[in-house]
Coordinates of C-alpha atoms in Angstrom, one line a residue:
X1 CA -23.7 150.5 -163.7
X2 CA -21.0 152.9 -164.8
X3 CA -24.2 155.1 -166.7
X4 CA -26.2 155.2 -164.0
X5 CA -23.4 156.3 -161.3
X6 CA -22.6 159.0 -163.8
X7 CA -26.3 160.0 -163.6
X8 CA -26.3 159.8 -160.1
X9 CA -23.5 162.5 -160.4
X10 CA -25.4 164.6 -162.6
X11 CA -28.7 165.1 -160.8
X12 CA -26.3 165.5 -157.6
X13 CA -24.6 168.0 -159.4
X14 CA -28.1 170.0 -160.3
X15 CA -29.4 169.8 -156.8
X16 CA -26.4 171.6 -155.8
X17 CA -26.2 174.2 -158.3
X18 CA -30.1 174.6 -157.8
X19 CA -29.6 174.9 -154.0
X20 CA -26.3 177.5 -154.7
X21 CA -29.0 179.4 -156.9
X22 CA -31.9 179.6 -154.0
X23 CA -29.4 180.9 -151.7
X24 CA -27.6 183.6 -154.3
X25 CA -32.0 184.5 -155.0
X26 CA -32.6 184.9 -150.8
X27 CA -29.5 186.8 -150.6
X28 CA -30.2 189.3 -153.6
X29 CA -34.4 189.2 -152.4
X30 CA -33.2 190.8 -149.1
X31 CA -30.2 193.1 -151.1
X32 CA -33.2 194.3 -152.4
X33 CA -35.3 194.4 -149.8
X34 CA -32.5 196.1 -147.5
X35 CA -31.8 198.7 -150.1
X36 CA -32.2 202.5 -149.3
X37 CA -33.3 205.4 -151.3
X38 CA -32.1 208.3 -150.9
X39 CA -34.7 211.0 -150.5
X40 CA -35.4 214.6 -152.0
X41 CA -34.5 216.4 -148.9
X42 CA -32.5 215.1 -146.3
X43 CA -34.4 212.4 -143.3
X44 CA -34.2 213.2 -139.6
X45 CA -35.0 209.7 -137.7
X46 CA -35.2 209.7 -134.0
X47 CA -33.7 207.2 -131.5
X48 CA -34.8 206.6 -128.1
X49 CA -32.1 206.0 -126.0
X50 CA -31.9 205.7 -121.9
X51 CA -28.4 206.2 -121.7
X52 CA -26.8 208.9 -118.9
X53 CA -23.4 210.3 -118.3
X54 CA -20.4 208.5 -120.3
X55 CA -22.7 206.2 -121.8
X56 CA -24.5 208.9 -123.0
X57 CA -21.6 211.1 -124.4
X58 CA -20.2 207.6 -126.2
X59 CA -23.7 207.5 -127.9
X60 CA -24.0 211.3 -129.1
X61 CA -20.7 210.9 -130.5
X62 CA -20.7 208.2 -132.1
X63 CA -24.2 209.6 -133.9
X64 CA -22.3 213.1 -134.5
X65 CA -19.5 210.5 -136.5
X66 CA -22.6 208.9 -138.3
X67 CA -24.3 211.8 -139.0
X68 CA -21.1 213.4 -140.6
X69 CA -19.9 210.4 -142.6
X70 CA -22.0 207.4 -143.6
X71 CA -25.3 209.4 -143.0
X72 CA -24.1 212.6 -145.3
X73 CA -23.6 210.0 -147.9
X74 CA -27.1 208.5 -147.8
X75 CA -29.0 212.3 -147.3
X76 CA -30.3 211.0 -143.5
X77 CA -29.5 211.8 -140.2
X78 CA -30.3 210.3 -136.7
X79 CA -31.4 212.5 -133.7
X80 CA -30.6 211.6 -130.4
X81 CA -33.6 211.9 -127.9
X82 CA -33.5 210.7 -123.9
X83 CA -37.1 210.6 -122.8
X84 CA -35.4 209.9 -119.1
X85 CA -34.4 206.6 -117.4
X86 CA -34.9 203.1 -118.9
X87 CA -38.1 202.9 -117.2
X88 CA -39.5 205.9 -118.7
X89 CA -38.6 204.8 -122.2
X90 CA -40.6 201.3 -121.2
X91 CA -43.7 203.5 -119.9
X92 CA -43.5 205.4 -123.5
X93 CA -43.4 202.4 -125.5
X94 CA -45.8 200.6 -123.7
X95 CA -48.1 203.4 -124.2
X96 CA -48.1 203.5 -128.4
X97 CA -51.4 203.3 -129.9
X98 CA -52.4 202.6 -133.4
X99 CA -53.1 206.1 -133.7
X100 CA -49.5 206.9 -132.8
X101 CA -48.9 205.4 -135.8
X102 CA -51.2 206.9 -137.5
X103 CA -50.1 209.9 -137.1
X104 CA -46.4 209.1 -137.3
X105 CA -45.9 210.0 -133.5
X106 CA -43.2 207.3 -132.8
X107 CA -39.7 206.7 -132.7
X108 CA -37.8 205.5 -135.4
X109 CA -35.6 203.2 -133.1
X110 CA -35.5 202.5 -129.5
X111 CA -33.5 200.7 -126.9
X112 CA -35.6 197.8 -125.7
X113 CA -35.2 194.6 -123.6
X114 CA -36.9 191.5 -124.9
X115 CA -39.9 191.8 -122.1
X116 CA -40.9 195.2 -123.9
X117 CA -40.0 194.5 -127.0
X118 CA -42.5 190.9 -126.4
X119 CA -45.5 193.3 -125.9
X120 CA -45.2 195.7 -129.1
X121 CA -44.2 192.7 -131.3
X122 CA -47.5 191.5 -130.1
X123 CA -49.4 194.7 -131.5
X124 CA -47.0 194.2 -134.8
X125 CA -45.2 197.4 -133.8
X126 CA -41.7 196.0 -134.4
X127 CA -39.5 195.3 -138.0
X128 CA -38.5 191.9 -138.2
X129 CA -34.9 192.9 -139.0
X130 CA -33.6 189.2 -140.5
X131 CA -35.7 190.6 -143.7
X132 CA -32.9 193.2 -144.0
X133 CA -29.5 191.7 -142.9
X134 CA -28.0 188.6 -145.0
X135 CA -27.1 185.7 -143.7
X136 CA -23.4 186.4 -143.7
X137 CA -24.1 189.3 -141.6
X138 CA -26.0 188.0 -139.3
X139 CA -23.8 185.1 -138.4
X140 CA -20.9 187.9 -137.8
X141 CA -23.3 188.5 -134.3
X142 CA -22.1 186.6 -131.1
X143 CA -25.3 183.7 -131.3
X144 CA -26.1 184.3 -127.7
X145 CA -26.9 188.0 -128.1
X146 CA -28.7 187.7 -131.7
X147 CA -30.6 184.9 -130.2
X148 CA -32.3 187.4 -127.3
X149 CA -33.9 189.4 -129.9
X150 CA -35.5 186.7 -131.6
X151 CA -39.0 186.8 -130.2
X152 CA -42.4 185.0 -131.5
X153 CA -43.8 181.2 -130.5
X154 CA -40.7 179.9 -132.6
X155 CA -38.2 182.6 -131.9
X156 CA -39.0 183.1 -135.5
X157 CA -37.8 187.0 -136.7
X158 CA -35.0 189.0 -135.2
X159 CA -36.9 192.3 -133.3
X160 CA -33.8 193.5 -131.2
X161 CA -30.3 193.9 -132.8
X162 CA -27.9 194.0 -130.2
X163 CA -25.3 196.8 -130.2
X164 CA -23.4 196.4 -127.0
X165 CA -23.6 193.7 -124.0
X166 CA -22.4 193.2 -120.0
X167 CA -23.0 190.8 -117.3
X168 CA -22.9 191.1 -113.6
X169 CA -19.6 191.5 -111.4
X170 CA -17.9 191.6 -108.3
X171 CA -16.6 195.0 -106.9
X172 CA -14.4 195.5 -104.2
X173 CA -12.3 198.3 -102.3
X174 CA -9.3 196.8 -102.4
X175 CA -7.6 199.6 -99.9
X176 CA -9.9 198.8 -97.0
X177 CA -9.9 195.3 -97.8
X178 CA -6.4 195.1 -97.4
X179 CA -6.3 196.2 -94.1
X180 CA -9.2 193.6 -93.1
X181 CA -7.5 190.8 -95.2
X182 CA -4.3 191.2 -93.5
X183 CA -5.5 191.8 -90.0
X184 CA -7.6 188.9 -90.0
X185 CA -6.0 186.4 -93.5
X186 CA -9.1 186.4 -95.3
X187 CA -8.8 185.5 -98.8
X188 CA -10.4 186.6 -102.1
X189 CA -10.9 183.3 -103.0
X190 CA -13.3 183.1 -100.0
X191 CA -15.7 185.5 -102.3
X192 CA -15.8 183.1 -105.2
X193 CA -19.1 181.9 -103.6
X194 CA -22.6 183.0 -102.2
X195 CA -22.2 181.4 -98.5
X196 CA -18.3 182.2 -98.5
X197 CA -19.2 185.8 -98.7
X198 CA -21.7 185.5 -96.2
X199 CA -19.1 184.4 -94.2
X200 CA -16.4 186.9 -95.0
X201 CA -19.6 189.3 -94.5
X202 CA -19.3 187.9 -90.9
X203 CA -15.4 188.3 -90.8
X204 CA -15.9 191.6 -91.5
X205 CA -18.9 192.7 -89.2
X206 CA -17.1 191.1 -86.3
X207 CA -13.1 192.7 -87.2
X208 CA -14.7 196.1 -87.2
X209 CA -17.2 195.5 -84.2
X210 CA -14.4 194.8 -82.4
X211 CA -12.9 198.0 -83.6
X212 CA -14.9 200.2 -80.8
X213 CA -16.0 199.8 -76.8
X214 CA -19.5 199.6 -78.3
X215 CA -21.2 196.1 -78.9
X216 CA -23.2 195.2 -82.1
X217 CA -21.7 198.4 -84.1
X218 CA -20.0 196.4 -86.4
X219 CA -20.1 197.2 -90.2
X220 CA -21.6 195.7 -93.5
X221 CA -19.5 194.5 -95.8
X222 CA -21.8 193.6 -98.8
X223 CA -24.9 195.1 -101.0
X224 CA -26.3 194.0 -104.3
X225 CA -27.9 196.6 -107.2
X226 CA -30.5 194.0 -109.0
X227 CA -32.5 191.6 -106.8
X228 CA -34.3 190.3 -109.8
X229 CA -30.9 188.8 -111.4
X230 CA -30.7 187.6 -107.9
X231 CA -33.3 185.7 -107.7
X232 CA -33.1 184.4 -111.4
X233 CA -29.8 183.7 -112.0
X234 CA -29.5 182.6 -108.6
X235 CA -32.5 179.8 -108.9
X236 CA -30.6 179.0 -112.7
X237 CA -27.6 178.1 -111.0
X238 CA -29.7 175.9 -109.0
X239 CA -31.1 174.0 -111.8
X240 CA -34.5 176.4 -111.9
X241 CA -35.9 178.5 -114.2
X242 CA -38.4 180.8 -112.1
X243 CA -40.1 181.9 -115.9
X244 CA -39.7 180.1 -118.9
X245 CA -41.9 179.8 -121.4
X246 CA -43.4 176.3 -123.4
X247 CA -43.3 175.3 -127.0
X248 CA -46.2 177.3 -127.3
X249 CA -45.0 180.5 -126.6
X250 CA -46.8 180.9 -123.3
X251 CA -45.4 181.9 -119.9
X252 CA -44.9 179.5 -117.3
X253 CA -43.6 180.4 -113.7
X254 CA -41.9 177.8 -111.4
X255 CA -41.1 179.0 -107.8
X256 CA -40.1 176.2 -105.7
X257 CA -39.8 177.0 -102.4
X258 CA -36.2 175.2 -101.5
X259 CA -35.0 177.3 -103.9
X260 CA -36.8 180.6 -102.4
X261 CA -35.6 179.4 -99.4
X262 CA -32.2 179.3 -100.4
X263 CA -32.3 182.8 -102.2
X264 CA -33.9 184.3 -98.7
X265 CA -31.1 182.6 -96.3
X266 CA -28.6 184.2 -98.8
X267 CA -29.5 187.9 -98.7
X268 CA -32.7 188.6 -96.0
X269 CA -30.8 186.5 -92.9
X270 CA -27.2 188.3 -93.5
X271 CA -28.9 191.3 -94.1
X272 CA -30.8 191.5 -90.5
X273 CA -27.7 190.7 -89.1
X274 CA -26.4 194.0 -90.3
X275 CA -23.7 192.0 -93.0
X276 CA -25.4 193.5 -95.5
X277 CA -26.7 196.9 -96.2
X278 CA -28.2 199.0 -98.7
X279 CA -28.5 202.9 -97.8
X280 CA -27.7 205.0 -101.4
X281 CA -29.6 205.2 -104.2
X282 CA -27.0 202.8 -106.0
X283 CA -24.4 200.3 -104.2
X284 CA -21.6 202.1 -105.8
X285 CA -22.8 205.2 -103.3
X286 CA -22.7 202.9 -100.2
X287 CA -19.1 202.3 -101.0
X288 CA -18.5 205.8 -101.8
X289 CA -19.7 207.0 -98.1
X290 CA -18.2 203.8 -96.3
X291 CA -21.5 202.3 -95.9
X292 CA -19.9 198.7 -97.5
X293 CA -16.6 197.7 -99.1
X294 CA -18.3 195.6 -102.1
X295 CA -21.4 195.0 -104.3
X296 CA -22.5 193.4 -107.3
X297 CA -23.2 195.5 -110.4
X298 CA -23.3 195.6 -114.3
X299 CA -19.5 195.5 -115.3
X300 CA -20.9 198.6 -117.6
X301 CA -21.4 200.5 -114.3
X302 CA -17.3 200.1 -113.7
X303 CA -16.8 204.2 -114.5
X304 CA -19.2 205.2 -111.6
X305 CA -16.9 203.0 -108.8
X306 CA -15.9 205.8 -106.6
X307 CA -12.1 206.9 -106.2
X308 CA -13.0 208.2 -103.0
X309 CA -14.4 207.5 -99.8
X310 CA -15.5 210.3 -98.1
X311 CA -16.5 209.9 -94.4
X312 CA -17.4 213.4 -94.2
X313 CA -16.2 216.9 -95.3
X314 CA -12.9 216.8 -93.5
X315 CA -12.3 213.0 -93.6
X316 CA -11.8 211.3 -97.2
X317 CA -9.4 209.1 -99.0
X318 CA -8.6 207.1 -101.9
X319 CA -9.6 203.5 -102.6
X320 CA -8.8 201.2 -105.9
X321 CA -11.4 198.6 -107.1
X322 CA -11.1 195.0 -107.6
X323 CA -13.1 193.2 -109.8
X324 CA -14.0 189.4 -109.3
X325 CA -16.7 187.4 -110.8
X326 CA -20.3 187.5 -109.2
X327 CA -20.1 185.0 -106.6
X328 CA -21.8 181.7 -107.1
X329 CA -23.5 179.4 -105.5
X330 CA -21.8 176.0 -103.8
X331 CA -22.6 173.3 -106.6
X332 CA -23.9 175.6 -108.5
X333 CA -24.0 175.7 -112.5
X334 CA -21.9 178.3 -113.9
X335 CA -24.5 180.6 -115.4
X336 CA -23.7 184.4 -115.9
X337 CA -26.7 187.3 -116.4
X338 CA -26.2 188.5 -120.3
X339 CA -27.2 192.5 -120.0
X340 CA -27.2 195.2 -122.1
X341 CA -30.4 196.5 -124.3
X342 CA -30.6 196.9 -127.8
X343 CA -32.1 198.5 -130.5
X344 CA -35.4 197.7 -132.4
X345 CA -37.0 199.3 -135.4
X346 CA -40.4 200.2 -134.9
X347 CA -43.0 200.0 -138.3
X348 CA -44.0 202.7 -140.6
X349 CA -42.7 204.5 -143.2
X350 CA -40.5 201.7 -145.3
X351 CA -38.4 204.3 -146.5
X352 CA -37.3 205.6 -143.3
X353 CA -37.7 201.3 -141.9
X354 CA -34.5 200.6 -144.7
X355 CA -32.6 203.8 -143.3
X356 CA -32.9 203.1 -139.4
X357 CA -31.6 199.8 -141.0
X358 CA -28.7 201.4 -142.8
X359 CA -27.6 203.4 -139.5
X360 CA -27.6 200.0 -137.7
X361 CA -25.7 197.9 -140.2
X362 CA -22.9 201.0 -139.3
X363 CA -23.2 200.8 -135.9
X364 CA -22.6 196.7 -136.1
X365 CA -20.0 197.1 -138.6
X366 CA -16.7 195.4 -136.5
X367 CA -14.9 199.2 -136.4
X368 CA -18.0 201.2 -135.1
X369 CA -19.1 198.4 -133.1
X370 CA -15.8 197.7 -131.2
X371 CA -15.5 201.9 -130.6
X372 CA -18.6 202.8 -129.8
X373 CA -19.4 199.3 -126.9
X374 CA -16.1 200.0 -125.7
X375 CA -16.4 203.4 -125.2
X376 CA -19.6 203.4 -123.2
X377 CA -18.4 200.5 -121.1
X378 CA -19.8 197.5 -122.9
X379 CA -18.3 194.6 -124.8
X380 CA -18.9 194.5 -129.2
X381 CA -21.5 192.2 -130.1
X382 CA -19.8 190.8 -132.9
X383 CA -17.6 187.4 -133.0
X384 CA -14.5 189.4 -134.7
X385 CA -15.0 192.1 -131.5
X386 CA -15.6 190.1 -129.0
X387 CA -11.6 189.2 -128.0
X388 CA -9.1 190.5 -125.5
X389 CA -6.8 191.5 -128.9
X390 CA -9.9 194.0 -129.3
X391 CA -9.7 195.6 -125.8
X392 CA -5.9 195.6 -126.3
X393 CA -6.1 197.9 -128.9
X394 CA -8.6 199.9 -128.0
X395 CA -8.3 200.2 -124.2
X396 CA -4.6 198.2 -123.6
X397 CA -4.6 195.8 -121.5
X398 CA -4.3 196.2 -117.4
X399 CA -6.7 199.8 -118.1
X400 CA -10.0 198.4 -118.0
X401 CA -10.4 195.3 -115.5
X402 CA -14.1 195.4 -115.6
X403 CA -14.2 194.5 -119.3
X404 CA -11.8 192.2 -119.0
X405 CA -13.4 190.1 -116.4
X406 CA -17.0 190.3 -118.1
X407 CA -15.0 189.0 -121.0
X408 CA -13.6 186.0 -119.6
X409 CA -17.5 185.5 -117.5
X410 CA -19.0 185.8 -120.5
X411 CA -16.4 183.8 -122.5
X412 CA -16.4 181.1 -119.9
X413 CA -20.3 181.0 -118.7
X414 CA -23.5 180.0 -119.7
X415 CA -25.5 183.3 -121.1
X416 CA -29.1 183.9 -119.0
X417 CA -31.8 185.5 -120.4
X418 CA -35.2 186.6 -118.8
X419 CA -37.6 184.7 -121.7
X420 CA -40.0 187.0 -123.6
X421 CA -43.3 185.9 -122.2
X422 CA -46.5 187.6 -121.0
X423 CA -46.0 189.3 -117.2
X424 CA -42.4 189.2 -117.3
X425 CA -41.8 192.7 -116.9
X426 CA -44.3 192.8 -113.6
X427 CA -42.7 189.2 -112.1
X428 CA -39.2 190.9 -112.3
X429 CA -40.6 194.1 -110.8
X430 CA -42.1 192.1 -108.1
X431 CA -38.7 190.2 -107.9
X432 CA -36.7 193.2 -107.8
X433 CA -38.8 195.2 -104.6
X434 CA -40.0 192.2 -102.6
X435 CA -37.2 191.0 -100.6
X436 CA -34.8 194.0 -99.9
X437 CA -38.2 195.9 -99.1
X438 CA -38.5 193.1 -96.5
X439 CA -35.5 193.1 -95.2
X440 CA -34.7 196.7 -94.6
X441 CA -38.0 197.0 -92.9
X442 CA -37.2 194.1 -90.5
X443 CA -33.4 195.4 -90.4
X444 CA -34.9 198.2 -88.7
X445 CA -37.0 196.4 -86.7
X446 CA -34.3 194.5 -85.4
X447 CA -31.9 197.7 -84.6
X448 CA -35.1 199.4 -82.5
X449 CA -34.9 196.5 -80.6
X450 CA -31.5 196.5 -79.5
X451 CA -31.7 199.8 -78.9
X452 CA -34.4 199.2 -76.4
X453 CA -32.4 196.8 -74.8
X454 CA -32.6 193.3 -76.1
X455 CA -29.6 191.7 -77.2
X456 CA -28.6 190.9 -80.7
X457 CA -29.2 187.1 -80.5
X458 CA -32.5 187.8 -79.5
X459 CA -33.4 190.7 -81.6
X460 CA -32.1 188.6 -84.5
X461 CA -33.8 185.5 -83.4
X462 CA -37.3 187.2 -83.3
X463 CA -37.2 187.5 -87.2
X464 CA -34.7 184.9 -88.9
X465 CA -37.7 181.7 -88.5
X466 CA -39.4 179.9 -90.5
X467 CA -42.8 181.7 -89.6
X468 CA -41.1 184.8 -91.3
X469 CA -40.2 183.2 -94.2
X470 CA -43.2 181.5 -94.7
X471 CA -45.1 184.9 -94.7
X472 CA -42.5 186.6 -97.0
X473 CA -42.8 183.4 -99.4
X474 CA -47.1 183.1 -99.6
X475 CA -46.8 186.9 -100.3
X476 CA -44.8 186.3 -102.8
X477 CA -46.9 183.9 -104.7
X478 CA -50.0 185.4 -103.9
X479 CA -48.5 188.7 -106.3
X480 CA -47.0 187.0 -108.8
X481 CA -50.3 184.8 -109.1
X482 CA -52.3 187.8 -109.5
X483 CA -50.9 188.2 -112.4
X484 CA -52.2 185.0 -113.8
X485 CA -55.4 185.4 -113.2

């Protein structure tokens, strides 16, 4: 008995120093692979990049530090190119050919959601990055934001590295909102969800209706940036996912019309009432001219909340921002929009694959990481980075409330993602134009009317019905449909 437990022992023994060995071979394999050699001359790789203003500055110099440190060392550099907006960059991408390749016309990196990045892993355009980064390092990643990059039928491969993330808030001017809060005792806590801001909305049309002789003149209070997080982060909280996608890999698209119906009475029925309002190219502008006193909007948008509101060229003041979370929905599941792009590699040259590699094992080293995210407005992606003891000594804490609150969302949340499946990229563009392209139309509508005399009850009433809806709602199908067919 004694001999064979001490065999037992042995061959348990051998399994572990034979699984110890597999793991010290994967981890040397992709050393190896991973490894860069320095060229001749000095490399030049390119990096797409859609960022603007003081996200834009963080990026250049945080390349400039590369490019005189780490990237001296190795003989590379990385040049910083911005073929225009975010939805340029998607257009570009989309539009690589094989002979692109061919020819070497291509980015060596680009900033990509998972929807894009979905299509050019489908033409095998995209590095599978887990080939290059151990184990160790890739467990240093938050999981939630490694996990969005992971794209295939079994989420199999890591396409997208993230570099810095955000989620959705809830900005306020405070200063005017003082003056409504104590003039009529609203609370804040009234905004912590969806229907108690449509009825602060109300508050707030009505206190500053009353303000002058005329009827009906009363002002919004509310707009929103995104209307496809809207809809699916609203419909999540409900217990829906409008796309997902099957053990197959394939899309599937669920659009239950309760929950539509919901979505509509929460933004399209306030909205022709004139609670809400979107004028600007960007909510933070409506707040700037005193068009509303809040929105909702990427905590990395914080730096473009006016100081000022300027009523005209003679008639401004200053205002000072409050930051809540993004309201919710009554009985709704606490679910928080993870945003933020990142970077993929895209195929070629190996030798220039293993140094786009090396400049993003920099940038997600904890130091880099936590100064460059922070800098440009977004939180690190790594565990170590991801704590308030990082923004309080690299910001302090009380100087950046934006960060702070998508810290404790994102900290206190569940993470949404849009899935990687076929269509997604046109279902949220249909998402994101639908309904506020309905409701500013009929918002008009309704103020012609008035102005030709019918009252606001009526003018109201002629639009907010279940025929309307019903219209909206088959339209909506009928698109997104289209796209399966």
């Amino acid at each position: 008995m004694k001999r064979r437990y001490l065999r037992y022992i042995g061959f348990l023994l051998i399994c572990i120093l034979f699984l110890l060995s597999c793991k010290r071979k994967n981890e040397e394999q992709v050393k190896e692979e991973s490894s860069y050699n320095k060229a001749k001359e000095n490399r030049e790789l390119s990096i797409w990049s859609y960022y603007s203003g003081a996200q834009l500055e963080a990026f250049k110099k945080t390349i400039d530090e590369f490019n005189e440190g780490r990237g001296r060392e190795l003989d590379f550099s990385v040049r910083l190119m911005n073929p225009g907006s975010f939805e340029d960059i998607e257009n570009n991408l989309l539009a690589l050919t094989d002979k692109n390749f061919t020819q070497e016309d291509y980015p060596d990196m680009a900033f990509m959601y998972a929807d894009i990045a979905w299509v050019l892993d489908k033409k095998h355009y995209l590095v599978d990055l887990s080939r290059y980064f151990s184990q160790e390092e890739l467990d240093a990643f938050v999981p939630e934001f490694l996990n969005e990059g992971r794209l295939g039928k079994k989420d199999e491969g890591i396409k997208i590295l993230p570099v810095g993330k955000s989620t959705e808030l809830f900005f306020l001017n405070g200063t005017d909102w003082k003056k409504f809060a104590d003039a009529t005792g609203t609370k804040l806590t009234e905004l912590e969800t969806r229907e108690g801001l449509i009825e602060v909305a109300k508050k707030y049309y009505e206190y500053t209706d009353a303000l002058t002789p005329e009827e009906n003149d009363g002002k919004p209070f509310f707009g929103m940036d995104d209307f496809a997080d809207y809809f699916l982060i609203g419909a999540k909280q409900m217990g829906v996912d409008l796309i997902s996608k099957d053990s197959s890999g394939n899309a599937s698209y669920n659009f239950p019309k309760p929950i539509l119906r919901k979505l509509w009475d929460n933004y399209y029925v306030p909205y022709i009432k004139g609670y809400f309002s979107s004028i600007g190219r960007y909510r933070s502008d409506d707040v700037r001219t005193g068009e509303i006193l809040s929105y909702v909007g990427s905590s990395a948008g914080y730096s473009y909340f006016p100081q000022d509101v300027i009523l005209s060229d003679e008639v401004h003041y200053p205002i000072d921002c409050i930051v809540l979370p993004c309201p919710h929905f009554v009985k709704g599941e606490h679910f928080a929009m993870q945003q933020g792009a990142g970077i993929s590699v895209l195929n070629g040259n190996e030798e220039r694959v293993k140094a786009s590699v090396e400049f993003l094992r920099w940038l997600t080293g904890k130091e880099e990481n936590c100064k460059f995210a922070m800098s440009a407005e977004y939180l690190p992606v790594r565990v170590d980075g991801f704590t308030i003891q990082t923004i309080d000594i690299l910001k302090g804490r009380g100087s950046d409330p934006a960060m702070e609150e998508a810290l404790n969302v994102m900290n206190s949340h569940t993470l949404y993602t849009t899935p990687p499946v076929a269509n997604s990229k046109n279902v949220r563009n249909i998402l994101e134009n639908s309904l506020p392209e309905k409701a500013e139309k009929d918002r008009k509508e309704v103020e012609t009317a008035m102005a030709s005399g019918l009252s606001y009850e009526d003018a109201i009433g002629e639009y907010n019905t279940e025929e309307n809806f019903n219209l909206w709602y088959d339209a909506l199908l009928a698109e997104i449909n289209q796209l399966q067919d």
